[in-house]
Amino acid sequence: MNSNNTSGEPKKTYPKEVFFNGKWMPHDQAFVSVFDRGFMFGDGIYEVTPFYKGKPYRLEDHLDRLKYSLSQIEVELEIDLIRRTMLEAVSRAGLENSDCAVYVQITRGVAPRTHFYPQHIEPTLLLYAFPVTLEGFENKKASVLVSKDLRWHRCDIKSISLMANVRANNESHTAGLAENILLRKGYFTEGSHSSIFFVKNNTLYTHPEGPHILSGITRKAVIELCANLGIKLIEDCVHIDELVEVDEVFLTGTTTQILAVTSMFHKEEEVFSTTETGKITRALQNEFLRITRNTD
């Protein structure tokens, strides 16, 4: 397995300021209580929204997913406040004309430690903008690991409880690979932080919506693009034994966008290999670029 850094990300740095519980402040002045339930239990959710040249991409879809996650963990917060603050964050960070993203994290709040939901506490809100490299994804190719999916059964909630995802991604990172694609009972679900698509006989396949995958916004965009381009798509599970029939594989995600996969490794054996980005993957990449970059 060879090192395959496809992220294109600059060295991670802290944002100069963050919006924390109603106030803007330097990041090193924002402190969470040791009794915050996010710290205690990972009892919270998050969202990441991309901005192309300072303009939000599918903002309402991201906010809808945020609302869904909040409803599933029974936390109430004003979405209009988050929408306004996201736009303000980009401006305050001086990223109005740059590619960037906004991170939002919400926990249940601060309360004495109990396993049940405490009543009448205020949620903790953290929000900030940060620069991100979104150009050039169409020129990258990824090699990925395939591993057993050891996560919980509510992956549709964008939870901050990401220990299983972190372990899976670290395993691929240590092997010099770009992502870890996960299997439940031999069927592909998704990556540790991305969705996955397969092309067989000019038909695109991806895992159906449900509790075992996150409802990816870029995944949703690709499904819509398939309708526009006349590409047949089936939302159905693909088994690892079917890889011999697969012609193309690609990943999608907020900052991943649409990333071609050229090799997959399972138990140190290469189970999928190709040299070039496939024609369906390329068509979707080009259409995605047209929408996000106005490349008409």
PDB file of C-alpha atoms in Angstrom:
ATOM      1  CA  MET A   1       0.000   0.000   0.000  1.00  0.00           C
ATOM      2  CA  ASN A   2       1.390   3.377  -0.996  1.00  0.00           C
ATOM      3  CA  SER A   3       0.926   6.759   0.600  1.00  0.00           C
ATOM      4  CA  ASN A   4      -1.940   8.480  -1.182  1.00  0.00           C
ATOM      5  CA  ASN A   5      -2.651  11.943   0.194  1.00  0.00           C
ATOM      6  CA  THR A   6      -5.659  13.209  -1.757  1.00  0.00           C
ATOM      7  CA  SER A   7      -7.000  15.763   0.682  1.00  0.00           C
ATOM      8  CA  GLY A   8      -5.081  18.750  -0.658  1.00  0.00           C
ATOM      9  CA  GLU A   9      -5.694  20.449   2.661  1.00  0.00           C
ATOM     10  CA  PRO A  10      -3.300  23.037   4.067  1.00  0.00           C
ATOM     11  CA  LYS A  11      -1.867  22.511   7.526  1.00  0.00           C
ATOM     12  CA  LYS A  12      -4.691  22.704  10.055  1.00  0.00           C
ATOM     13  CA  THR A  13      -4.782  25.846  12.164  1.00  0.00           C
ATOM     14  CA  TYR A  14      -7.234  27.193  14.691  1.00  0.00           C
ATOM     15  CA  PRO A  15      -9.656  29.906  13.550  1.00  0.00           C
ATOM     16  CA  LYS A  16      -8.915  33.373  14.872  1.00  0.00           C
ATOM     17  CA  GLU A  17     -12.338  33.613  16.460  1.00  0.00           C
ATOM     18  CA  VAL A  18     -15.364  31.455  17.117  1.00  0.00           C
ATOM     19  CA  PHE A  19     -19.019  32.055  17.917  1.00  0.00           C
ATOM     20  CA  PHE A  20     -19.558  30.384  21.274  1.00  0.00           C
ATOM     21  CA  ASN A  21     -22.858  30.511  23.175  1.00  0.00           C
ATOM     22  CA  GLY A  22     -23.968  33.821  21.696  1.00  0.00           C
ATOM     23  CA  LYS A  23     -20.643  35.693  21.572  1.00  0.00           C
ATOM     24  CA  TRP A  24     -17.729  36.090  19.189  1.00  0.00           C
ATOM     25  CA  MET A  25     -14.382  35.541  20.898  1.00  0.00           C
ATOM     26  CA  PRO A  26     -10.813  34.425  20.204  1.00  0.00           C
ATOM     27  CA  HIS A  27     -10.652  30.631  19.983  1.00  0.00           C
ATOM     28  CA  ASP A  28      -8.347  30.409  22.995  1.00  0.00           C
ATOM     29  CA  GLN A  29     -10.933  32.171  25.173  1.00  0.00           C
ATOM     30  CA  ALA A  30     -13.731  29.733  24.379  1.00  0.00           C
ATOM     31  CA  PHE A  31     -13.990  27.120  27.120  1.00  0.00           C
ATOM     32  CA  VAL A  32     -16.493  24.366  27.680  1.00  0.00           C
ATOM     33  CA  SER A  33     -17.526  23.153  31.133  1.00  0.00           C
ATOM     34  CA  VAL A  34     -16.267  19.748  32.228  1.00  0.00           C
ATOM     35  CA  PHE A  35     -19.965  18.996  32.816  1.00  0.00           C
ATOM     36  CA  ASP A  36     -20.965  19.789  29.255  1.00  0.00           C
ATOM     37  CA  ARG A  37     -22.692  16.682  27.940  1.00  0.00           C
ATOM     38  CA  GLY A  38     -20.681  16.863  24.744  1.00  0.00           C
ATOM     39  CA  PHE A  39     -17.534  16.443  26.841  1.00  0.00           C
ATOM     40  CA  MET A  40     -19.094  13.846  29.138  1.00  0.00           C
ATOM     41  CA  PHE A  41     -21.027  11.706  26.677  1.00  0.00           C
ATOM     42  CA  GLY A  42     -20.480  12.985  23.137  1.00  0.00           C
ATOM     43  CA  ASP A  43     -24.118  14.042  23.490  1.00  0.00           C
ATOM     44  CA  GLY A  44     -24.335  16.405  20.549  1.00  0.00           C
ATOM     45  CA  ILE A  45     -24.364  16.827  16.777  1.00  0.00           C
ATOM     46  CA  TYR A  46     -22.438  18.793  14.160  1.00  0.00           C
ATOM     47  CA  GLU A  47     -22.634  20.042  10.569  1.00  0.00           C
ATOM     48  CA  VAL A  48     -20.110  21.241   7.970  1.00  0.00           C
ATOM     49  CA  THR A  49     -21.215  23.445   5.064  1.00  0.00           C
ATOM     50  CA  PRO A  50     -18.992  24.339   2.086  1.00  0.00           C
ATOM     51  CA  PHE A  51     -18.763  27.842   0.608  1.00  0.00           C
ATOM     52  CA  TYR A  52     -17.480  28.239  -2.968  1.00  0.00           C
ATOM     53  CA  LYS A  53     -15.818  31.643  -3.343  1.00  0.00           C
ATOM     54  CA  GLY A  54     -17.677  32.746  -0.239  1.00  0.00           C
ATOM     55  CA  LYS A  55     -21.103  31.537  -1.450  1.00  0.00           C
ATOM     56  CA  PRO A  56     -22.835  28.719   0.464  1.00  0.00           C
ATOM     57  CA  TYR A  57     -23.535  25.497  -1.412  1.00  0.00           C
ATOM     58  CA  ARG A  58     -26.889  23.848  -0.656  1.00  0.00           C
ATOM     59  CA  LEU A  59     -27.163  25.743   2.605  1.00  0.00           C
ATOM     60  CA  GLU A  60     -30.788  24.775   3.199  1.00  0.00           C
ATOM     61  CA  ASP A  61     -29.977  21.099   2.713  1.00  0.00           C
ATOM     62  CA  HIS A  62     -27.266  21.340   5.349  1.00  0.00           C
ATOM     63  CA  LEU A  63     -29.597  23.190   7.714  1.00  0.00           C
ATOM     64  CA  ASP A  64     -32.317  20.604   7.110  1.00  0.00           C
ATOM     65  CA  ARG A  65     -29.894  17.837   8.032  1.00  0.00           C
ATOM     66  CA  LEU A  66     -28.895  19.801  11.124  1.00  0.00           C
ATOM     67  CA  LYS A  67     -32.577  20.137  12.080  1.00  0.00           C
ATOM     68  CA  TYR A  68     -33.082  16.416  11.549  1.00  0.00           C
ATOM     69  CA  SER A  69     -30.151  15.509  13.805  1.00  0.00           C
ATOM     70  CA  LEU A  70     -31.382  17.925  16.475  1.00  0.00           C
ATOM     71  CA  SER A  71     -34.863  16.423  16.331  1.00  0.00           C
ATOM     72  CA  GLN A  72     -33.464  12.906  16.701  1.00  0.00           C
ATOM     73  CA  ILE A  73     -31.608  13.803  19.900  1.00  0.00           C
ATOM     74  CA  GLU A  74     -34.476  16.037  21.126  1.00  0.00           C
ATOM     75  CA  VAL A  75     -32.582  19.336  21.310  1.00  0.00           C
ATOM     76  CA  GLU A  76     -34.200  22.609  20.250  1.00  0.00           C
ATOM     77  CA  LEU A  77     -32.270  25.543  18.802  1.00  0.00           C
ATOM     78  CA  GLU A  78     -33.211  28.420  16.516  1.00  0.00           C
ATOM     79  CA  ILE A  79     -32.098  27.513  12.994  1.00  0.00           C
ATOM     80  CA  ASP A  80     -32.456  31.098  11.723  1.00  0.00           C
ATOM     81  CA  LEU A  81     -29.832  32.162  14.256  1.00  0.00           C
ATOM     82  CA  ILE A  82     -27.462  29.498  12.946  1.00  0.00           C
ATOM     83  CA  ARG A  83     -28.107  30.500   9.322  1.00  0.00           C
ATOM     84  CA  ARG A  84     -27.353  34.186  10.032  1.00  0.00           C
ATOM     85  CA  THR A  85     -24.294  33.392  12.112  1.00  0.00           C
ATOM     86  CA  MET A  86     -22.855  31.078   9.469  1.00  0.00           C
ATOM     87  CA  LEU A  87     -22.908  33.887   6.914  1.00  0.00           C
ATOM     88  CA  GLU A  88     -21.475  36.299   9.468  1.00  0.00           C
ATOM     89  CA  ALA A  89     -18.680  33.832  10.279  1.00  0.00           C
ATOM     90  CA  VAL A  90     -17.506  33.796   6.657  1.00  0.00           C
ATOM     91  CA  SER A  91     -17.500  37.594   6.542  1.00  0.00           C
ATOM     92  CA  ARG A  92     -15.725  38.037   9.876  1.00  0.00           C
ATOM     93  CA  ALA A  93     -13.053  35.545   8.813  1.00  0.00           C
ATOM     94  CA  GLY A  94     -12.400  37.554   5.638  1.00  0.00           C
ATOM     95  CA  LEU A  95     -13.400  34.607   3.440  1.00  0.00           C
ATOM     96  CA  GLU A  96     -16.150  36.309   1.393  1.00  0.00           C
ATOM     97  CA  ASN A  97     -14.272  35.584  -1.857  1.00  0.00           C
ATOM     98  CA  SER A  98     -12.541  32.360  -0.858  1.00  0.00           C
ATOM     99  CA  ASP A  99     -13.340  28.672  -0.699  1.00  0.00           C
ATOM    100  CA  CYS A 100     -14.140  27.813   2.882  1.00  0.00           C
ATOM    101  CA  ALA A 101     -16.469  25.896   5.160  1.00  0.00           C
ATOM    102  CA  VAL A 102     -18.448  26.590   8.325  1.00  0.00           C
ATOM    103  CA  TYR A 103     -18.423  24.157  11.227  1.00  0.00           C
ATOM    104  CA  VAL A 104     -21.382  24.040  13.616  1.00  0.00           C
ATOM    105  CA  GLN A 105     -21.470  21.952  16.788  1.00  0.00           C
ATOM    106  CA  ILE A 106     -24.347  21.737  19.239  1.00  0.00           C
ATOM    107  CA  THR A 107     -24.409  19.744  22.467  1.00  0.00           C
ATOM    108  CA  ARG A 108     -27.263  19.225  24.899  1.00  0.00           C
ATOM    109  CA  GLY A 109     -25.590  21.630  27.322  1.00  0.00           C
ATOM    110  CA  VAL A 110     -24.214  21.717  30.858  1.00  0.00           C
ATOM    111  CA  ALA A 111     -25.835  19.714  33.663  1.00  0.00           C
ATOM    112  CA  PRO A 112     -24.949  17.351  36.515  1.00  0.00           C
ATOM    113  CA  ARG A 113     -23.976  13.976  35.039  1.00  0.00           C
ATOM    114  CA  THR A 114     -26.946  11.705  34.362  1.00  0.00           C
ATOM    115  CA  HIS A 115     -27.545   9.103  31.651  1.00  0.00           C
ATOM    116  CA  PHE A 116     -31.066  10.403  31.006  1.00  0.00           C
ATOM    117  CA  TYR A 117     -31.758  13.776  29.399  1.00  0.00           C
ATOM    118  CA  PRO A 118     -31.675  16.597  31.979  1.00  0.00           C
ATOM    119  CA  GLN A 119     -34.491  19.118  31.639  1.00  0.00           C
ATOM    120  CA  HIS A 120     -34.425  22.909  31.222  1.00  0.00           C
ATOM    121  CA  ILE A 121     -30.786  23.364  30.190  1.00  0.00           C
ATOM    122  CA  GLU A 122     -29.435  25.545  27.386  1.00  0.00           C
ATOM    123  CA  PRO A 123     -27.670  23.872  24.452  1.00  0.00           C
ATOM    124  CA  THR A 124     -24.014  24.677  23.860  1.00  0.00           C
ATOM    125  CA  LEU A 125     -23.364  26.194  20.416  1.00  0.00           C
ATOM    126  CA  LEU A 126     -19.975  26.476  18.697  1.00  0.00           C
ATOM    127  CA  LEU A 127     -19.607  27.866  15.164  1.00  0.00           C
ATOM    128  CA  TYR A 128     -16.705  29.078  13.043  1.00  0.00           C
ATOM    129  CA  ALA A 129     -15.503  29.474   9.445  1.00  0.00           C
ATOM    130  CA  PHE A 130     -12.232  28.109   8.094  1.00  0.00           C
ATOM    131  CA  PRO A 131     -10.463  28.053   4.705  1.00  0.00           C
ATOM    132  CA  VAL A 132     -10.536  24.803   2.753  1.00  0.00           C
ATOM    133  CA  THR A 133      -9.153  23.687  -0.603  1.00  0.00           C
ATOM    134  CA  LEU A 134     -12.047  22.756  -2.897  1.00  0.00           C
ATOM    135  CA  GLU A 135     -10.321  23.121  -6.272  1.00  0.00           C
ATOM    136  CA  GLY A 136      -8.706  20.270  -8.145  1.00  0.00           C
ATOM    137  CA  PHE A 137     -10.713  17.322  -6.782  1.00  0.00           C
ATOM    138  CA  GLU A 138     -11.372  16.127 -10.341  1.00  0.00           C
ATOM    139  CA  ASN A 139      -7.632  15.570 -10.866  1.00  0.00           C
ATOM    140  CA  LYS A 140      -7.148  13.370  -7.814  1.00  0.00           C
ATOM    141  CA  LYS A 141      -7.345   9.600  -7.443  1.00  0.00           C
ATOM    142  CA  ALA A 142      -7.723   7.747  -4.157  1.00  0.00           C
ATOM    143  CA  SER A 143      -6.625   4.379  -2.829  1.00  0.00           C
ATOM    144  CA  VAL A 144      -8.786   3.203   0.063  1.00  0.00           C
ATOM    145  CA  LEU A 145      -8.985   0.555   2.759  1.00  0.00           C
ATOM    146  CA  VAL A 146     -11.996  -1.737   3.280  1.00  0.00           C
ATOM    147  CA  SER A 147     -12.855  -2.725   6.856  1.00  0.00           C
ATOM    148  CA  LYS A 148     -15.711  -4.049   8.985  1.00  0.00           C
ATOM    149  CA  ASP A 149     -18.263  -1.398   9.991  1.00  0.00           C
ATOM    150  CA  LEU A 150     -18.115  -1.297  13.800  1.00  0.00           C
ATOM    151  CA  ARG A 151     -20.241   1.853  14.265  1.00  0.00           C
ATOM    152  CA  TRP A 152     -23.576   2.161  16.047  1.00  0.00           C
ATOM    153  CA  HIS A 153     -26.909   1.700  14.249  1.00  0.00           C
ATOM    154  CA  ARG A 154     -27.889   5.378  13.925  1.00  0.00           C
ATOM    155  CA  CYS A 155     -25.353   6.674  11.432  1.00  0.00           C
ATOM    156  CA  ASP A 156     -28.102   8.894   9.998  1.00  0.00           C
ATOM    157  CA  ILE A 157     -27.582  11.209  12.999  1.00  0.00           C
ATOM    158  CA  LYS A 158     -24.529  13.429  12.457  1.00  0.00           C
ATOM    159  CA  SER A 159     -23.292  12.790  15.967  1.00  0.00           C
ATOM    160  CA  ILE A 160     -20.117  14.146  17.521  1.00  0.00           C
ATOM    161  CA  SER A 161     -19.642  10.650  19.008  1.00  0.00           C
ATOM    162  CA  LEU A 162     -17.184   9.592  16.317  1.00  0.00           C
ATOM    163  CA  MET A 163     -14.832   7.159  18.042  1.00  0.00           C
ATOM    164  CA  ALA A 164     -15.529   4.305  15.617  1.00  0.00           C
ATOM    165  CA  ASN A 165     -15.178   6.643  12.616  1.00  0.00           C
ATOM    166  CA  VAL A 166     -11.931   8.076  13.995  1.00  0.00           C
ATOM    167  CA  ARG A 167     -10.492   4.588  14.578  1.00  0.00           C
ATOM    168  CA  ALA A 168     -11.452   3.518  11.063  1.00  0.00           C
ATOM    169  CA  ASN A 169      -9.993   6.636   9.454  1.00  0.00           C
ATOM    170  CA  ASN A 170      -6.804   6.384  11.471  1.00  0.00           C
ATOM    171  CA  GLU A 171      -6.381   2.800  10.277  1.00  0.00           C
ATOM    172  CA  SER A 172      -6.468   3.945   6.651  1.00  0.00           C
ATOM    173  CA  HIS A 173      -4.297   6.982   7.378  1.00  0.00           C
ATOM    174  CA  THR A 174      -1.663   4.781   9.050  1.00  0.00           C
ATOM    175  CA  ALA A 175      -1.657   2.545   5.969  1.00  0.00           C
ATOM    176  CA  GLY A 176      -1.082   5.596   3.747  1.00  0.00           C
ATOM    177  CA  LEU A 177      -4.573   5.391   2.238  1.00  0.00           C
ATOM    178  CA  ALA A 178      -7.149   8.119   1.699  1.00  0.00           C
ATOM    179  CA  GLU A 179     -10.240   6.592   3.346  1.00  0.00           C
ATOM    180  CA  ASN A 180     -11.661   3.511   5.029  1.00  0.00           C
ATOM    181  CA  ILE A 181     -14.756   2.048   3.348  1.00  0.00           C
ATOM    182  CA  LEU A 182     -16.953   0.098   5.748  1.00  0.00           C
ATOM    183  CA  LEU A 183     -18.769  -3.238   5.462  1.00  0.00           C
ATOM    184  CA  ARG A 184     -21.786  -4.599   7.328  1.00  0.00           C
ATOM    185  CA  LYS A 185     -22.251  -8.336   6.740  1.00  0.00           C
ATOM    186  CA  GLY A 186     -20.171  -7.989   3.591  1.00  0.00           C
ATOM    187  CA  TYR A 187     -22.176  -5.077   2.157  1.00  0.00           C
ATOM    188  CA  PHE A 188     -20.634  -1.631   1.663  1.00  0.00           C
ATOM    189  CA  THR A 189     -22.286   1.124   3.704  1.00  0.00           C
ATOM    190  CA  GLU A 190     -20.093   4.248   3.432  1.00  0.00           C
ATOM    191  CA  GLY A 191     -16.671   5.601   4.284  1.00  0.00           C
ATOM    192  CA  SER A 192     -15.498   6.838   7.672  1.00  0.00           C
ATOM    193  CA  HIS A 193     -16.331  10.371   6.479  1.00  0.00           C
ATOM    194  CA  SER A 194     -17.679   9.979   2.954  1.00  0.00           C
ATOM    195  CA  SER A 195     -20.370   8.305   0.853  1.00  0.00           C
ATOM    196  CA  ILE A 196     -19.492   5.710  -1.789  1.00  0.00           C
ATOM    197  CA  PHE A 197     -20.830   4.961  -5.275  1.00  0.00           C
ATOM    198  CA  PHE A 198     -20.172   2.020  -7.622  1.00  0.00           C
ATOM    199  CA  VAL A 199     -20.636   1.734 -11.393  1.00  0.00           C
ATOM    200  CA  LYS A 200     -21.654  -1.658 -12.833  1.00  0.00           C
ATOM    201  CA  ASN A 201     -22.756  -2.047 -16.443  1.00  0.00           C
ATOM    202  CA  ASN A 202     -23.246   1.730 -16.844  1.00  0.00           C
ATOM    203  CA  THR A 203     -25.524   1.818 -13.785  1.00  0.00           C
ATOM    204  CA  LEU A 204     -24.656   3.692 -10.602  1.00  0.00           C
ATOM    205  CA  TYR A 205     -25.246   2.028  -7.229  1.00  0.00           C
ATOM    206  CA  THR A 206     -25.176   3.488  -3.718  1.00  0.00           C
ATOM    207  CA  HIS A 207     -26.412   2.342  -0.329  1.00  0.00           C
ATOM    208  CA  PRO A 208     -30.057   3.358   0.275  1.00  0.00           C
ATOM    209  CA  GLU A 209     -31.017   5.975   2.855  1.00  0.00           C
ATOM    210  CA  GLY A 210     -31.470   4.608   6.355  1.00  0.00           C
ATOM    211  CA  PRO A 211     -29.888   4.306   9.784  1.00  0.00           C
ATOM    212  CA  HIS A 212     -26.656   2.733   8.512  1.00  0.00           C
ATOM    213  CA  ILE A 213     -25.480   5.742   6.479  1.00  0.00           C
ATOM    214  CA  LEU A 214     -25.396   9.501   6.822  1.00  0.00           C
ATOM    215  CA  SER A 215     -27.674  11.324   4.413  1.00  0.00           C
ATOM    216  CA  GLY A 216     -24.850  13.001   2.510  1.00  0.00           C
ATOM    217  CA  ILE A 217     -25.591  16.354   0.893  1.00  0.00           C
ATOM    218  CA  THR A 218     -23.105  15.764  -1.941  1.00  0.00           C
ATOM    219  CA  ARG A 219     -24.558  12.254  -2.251  1.00  0.00           C
ATOM    220  CA  LYS A 220     -27.966  13.884  -2.722  1.00  0.00           C
ATOM    221  CA  ALA A 221     -26.502  16.276  -5.309  1.00  0.00           C
ATOM    222  CA  VAL A 222     -24.994  13.365  -7.273  1.00  0.00           C
ATOM    223  CA  ILE A 223     -28.337  11.552  -7.320  1.00  0.00           C
ATOM    224  CA  GLU A 224     -29.939  14.698  -8.760  1.00  0.00           C
ATOM    225  CA  LEU A 225     -27.141  15.032 -11.331  1.00  0.00           C
ATOM    226  CA  CYS A 226     -27.780  11.467 -12.468  1.00  0.00           C
ATOM    227  CA  ALA A 227     -31.358  12.403 -13.293  1.00  0.00           C
ATOM    228  CA  ASN A 228     -30.150  15.465 -15.229  1.00  0.00           C
ATOM    229  CA  LEU A 229     -27.542  13.480 -17.168  1.00  0.00           C
ATOM    230  CA  GLY A 230     -29.694  10.434 -17.849  1.00  0.00           C
ATOM    231  CA  ILE A 231     -27.489   8.125 -15.755  1.00  0.00           C
ATOM    232  CA  LYS A 232     -29.349   5.137 -14.352  1.00  0.00           C
ATOM    233  CA  LEU A 233     -29.054   4.985 -10.568  1.00  0.00           C
ATOM    234  CA  ILE A 234     -30.155   2.284  -8.144  1.00  0.00           C
ATOM    235  CA  GLU A 235     -30.094   2.815  -4.379  1.00  0.00           C
ATOM    236  CA  ASP A 236     -29.099  -0.693  -3.338  1.00  0.00           C
ATOM    237  CA  CYS A 237     -26.316  -2.320  -1.347  1.00  0.00           C
ATOM    238  CA  VAL A 238     -23.223  -3.655  -3.112  1.00  0.00           C
ATOM    239  CA  HIS A 239     -21.507  -6.747  -1.676  1.00  0.00           C
ATOM    240  CA  ILE A 240     -17.736  -6.989  -1.589  1.00  0.00           C
ATOM    241  CA  ASP A 241     -17.937 -10.131  -3.749  1.00  0.00           C
ATOM    242  CA  GLU A 242     -19.530  -7.993  -6.494  1.00  0.00           C
ATOM    243  CA  LEU A 243     -16.379  -5.886  -6.930  1.00  0.00           C
ATOM    244  CA  VAL A 244     -15.307  -8.173  -9.781  1.00  0.00           C
ATOM    245  CA  GLU A 245     -18.276  -6.707 -11.706  1.00  0.00           C
ATOM    246  CA  VAL A 246     -17.550  -3.070 -10.784  1.00  0.00           C
ATOM    247  CA  ASP A 247     -16.052  -0.715 -13.355  1.00  0.00           C
ATOM    248  CA  GLU A 248     -15.844   2.543 -11.371  1.00  0.00           C
ATOM    249  CA  VAL A 249     -15.857   3.627  -7.729  1.00  0.00           C
ATOM    250  CA  PHE A 250     -15.986   7.137  -6.340  1.00  0.00           C
ATOM    251  CA  LEU A 251     -16.459   8.898  -3.014  1.00  0.00           C
ATOM    252  CA  THR A 252     -18.526  11.973  -2.233  1.00  0.00           C
ATOM    253  CA  GLY A 253     -18.490  14.402   0.660  1.00  0.00           C
ATOM    254  CA  THR A 254     -18.655  18.063   1.622  1.00  0.00           C
ATOM    255  CA  THR A 255     -14.958  18.709   0.996  1.00  0.00           C
ATOM    256  CA  THR A 256     -14.220  15.438  -0.835  1.00  0.00           C
ATOM    257  CA  GLN A 257     -16.761  16.469  -3.502  1.00  0.00           C
ATOM    258  CA  ILE A 258     -16.529  13.683  -6.144  1.00  0.00           C
ATOM    259  CA  LEU A 259     -13.300  11.713  -5.813  1.00  0.00           C
ATOM    260  CA  ALA A 260     -12.343   8.809  -8.089  1.00  0.00           C
ATOM    261  CA  VAL A 261     -11.143   5.615  -6.372  1.00  0.00           C
ATOM    262  CA  THR A 262      -8.505   3.651  -8.267  1.00  0.00           C
ATOM    263  CA  SER A 263      -7.703   0.905  -5.764  1.00  0.00           C
ATOM    264  CA  MET A 264      -9.266  -0.782  -2.750  1.00  0.00           C
ATOM    265  CA  PHE A 265      -7.507  -2.996  -0.213  1.00  0.00           C
ATOM    266  CA  HIS A 266      -9.193  -5.566   2.040  1.00  0.00           C
ATOM    267  CA  LYS A 267      -7.134  -7.667   4.439  1.00  0.00           C
ATOM    268  CA  GLU A 268      -3.982  -6.523   2.586  1.00  0.00           C
ATOM    269  CA  GLU A 269      -5.342  -7.818  -0.733  1.00  0.00           C
ATOM    270  CA  GLU A 270      -6.169  -5.441  -3.576  1.00  0.00           C
ATOM    271  CA  VAL A 271      -9.825  -6.155  -4.367  1.00  0.00           C
ATOM    272  CA  PHE A 272     -10.431  -3.371  -6.903  1.00  0.00           C
ATOM    273  CA  SER A 273      -8.046  -1.640  -9.277  1.00  0.00           C
ATOM    274  CA  THR A 274      -8.225   0.723 -12.212  1.00  0.00           C
ATOM    275  CA  THR A 275      -5.871   3.297 -13.672  1.00  0.00           C
ATOM    276  CA  GLU A 276      -8.137   6.091 -14.872  1.00  0.00           C
ATOM    277  CA  THR A 277     -11.167   8.043 -13.728  1.00  0.00           C
ATOM    278  CA  GLY A 278     -14.201   6.353 -15.300  1.00  0.00           C
ATOM    279  CA  LYS A 279     -16.487   8.025 -17.824  1.00  0.00           C
ATOM    280  CA  ILE A 280     -19.498   8.225 -15.495  1.00  0.00           C
ATOM    281  CA  THR A 281     -17.381   9.560 -12.638  1.00  0.00           C
ATOM    282  CA  ARG A 282     -15.875  12.145 -15.006  1.00  0.00           C
ATOM    283  CA  ALA A 283     -19.281  13.202 -16.334  1.00  0.00           C
ATOM    284  CA  LEU A 284     -20.545  13.764 -12.789  1.00  0.00           C
ATOM    285  CA  GLN A 285     -17.378  15.665 -11.843  1.00  0.00           C
ATOM    286  CA  ASN A 286     -17.754  17.949 -14.841  1.00  0.00           C
ATOM    287  CA  GLU A 287     -21.396  18.658 -14.073  1.00  0.00           C
ATOM    288  CA  PHE A 288     -20.588  19.291 -10.418  1.00  0.00           C
ATOM    289  CA  LEU A 289     -17.894  21.753 -11.492  1.00  0.00           C
ATOM    290  CA  ARG A 290     -20.351  23.487 -13.780  1.00  0.00           C
ATOM    291  CA  ILE A 291     -22.780  23.992 -10.901  1.00  0.00           C
ATOM    292  CA  THR A 292     -20.271  25.017  -8.237  1.00  0.00           C
ATOM    293  CA  ARG A 293     -17.849  26.978 -10.445  1.00  0.00           C
ATOM    294  CA  ASN A 294     -20.129  28.252 -13.225  1.00  0.00           C
ATOM    295  CA  THR A 295     -17.873  26.670 -15.851  1.00  0.00           C
ATOM    296  CA  ASP A 296     -20.378  27.018 -18.726  1.00  0.00           C
TER     297      ASP A 296
END
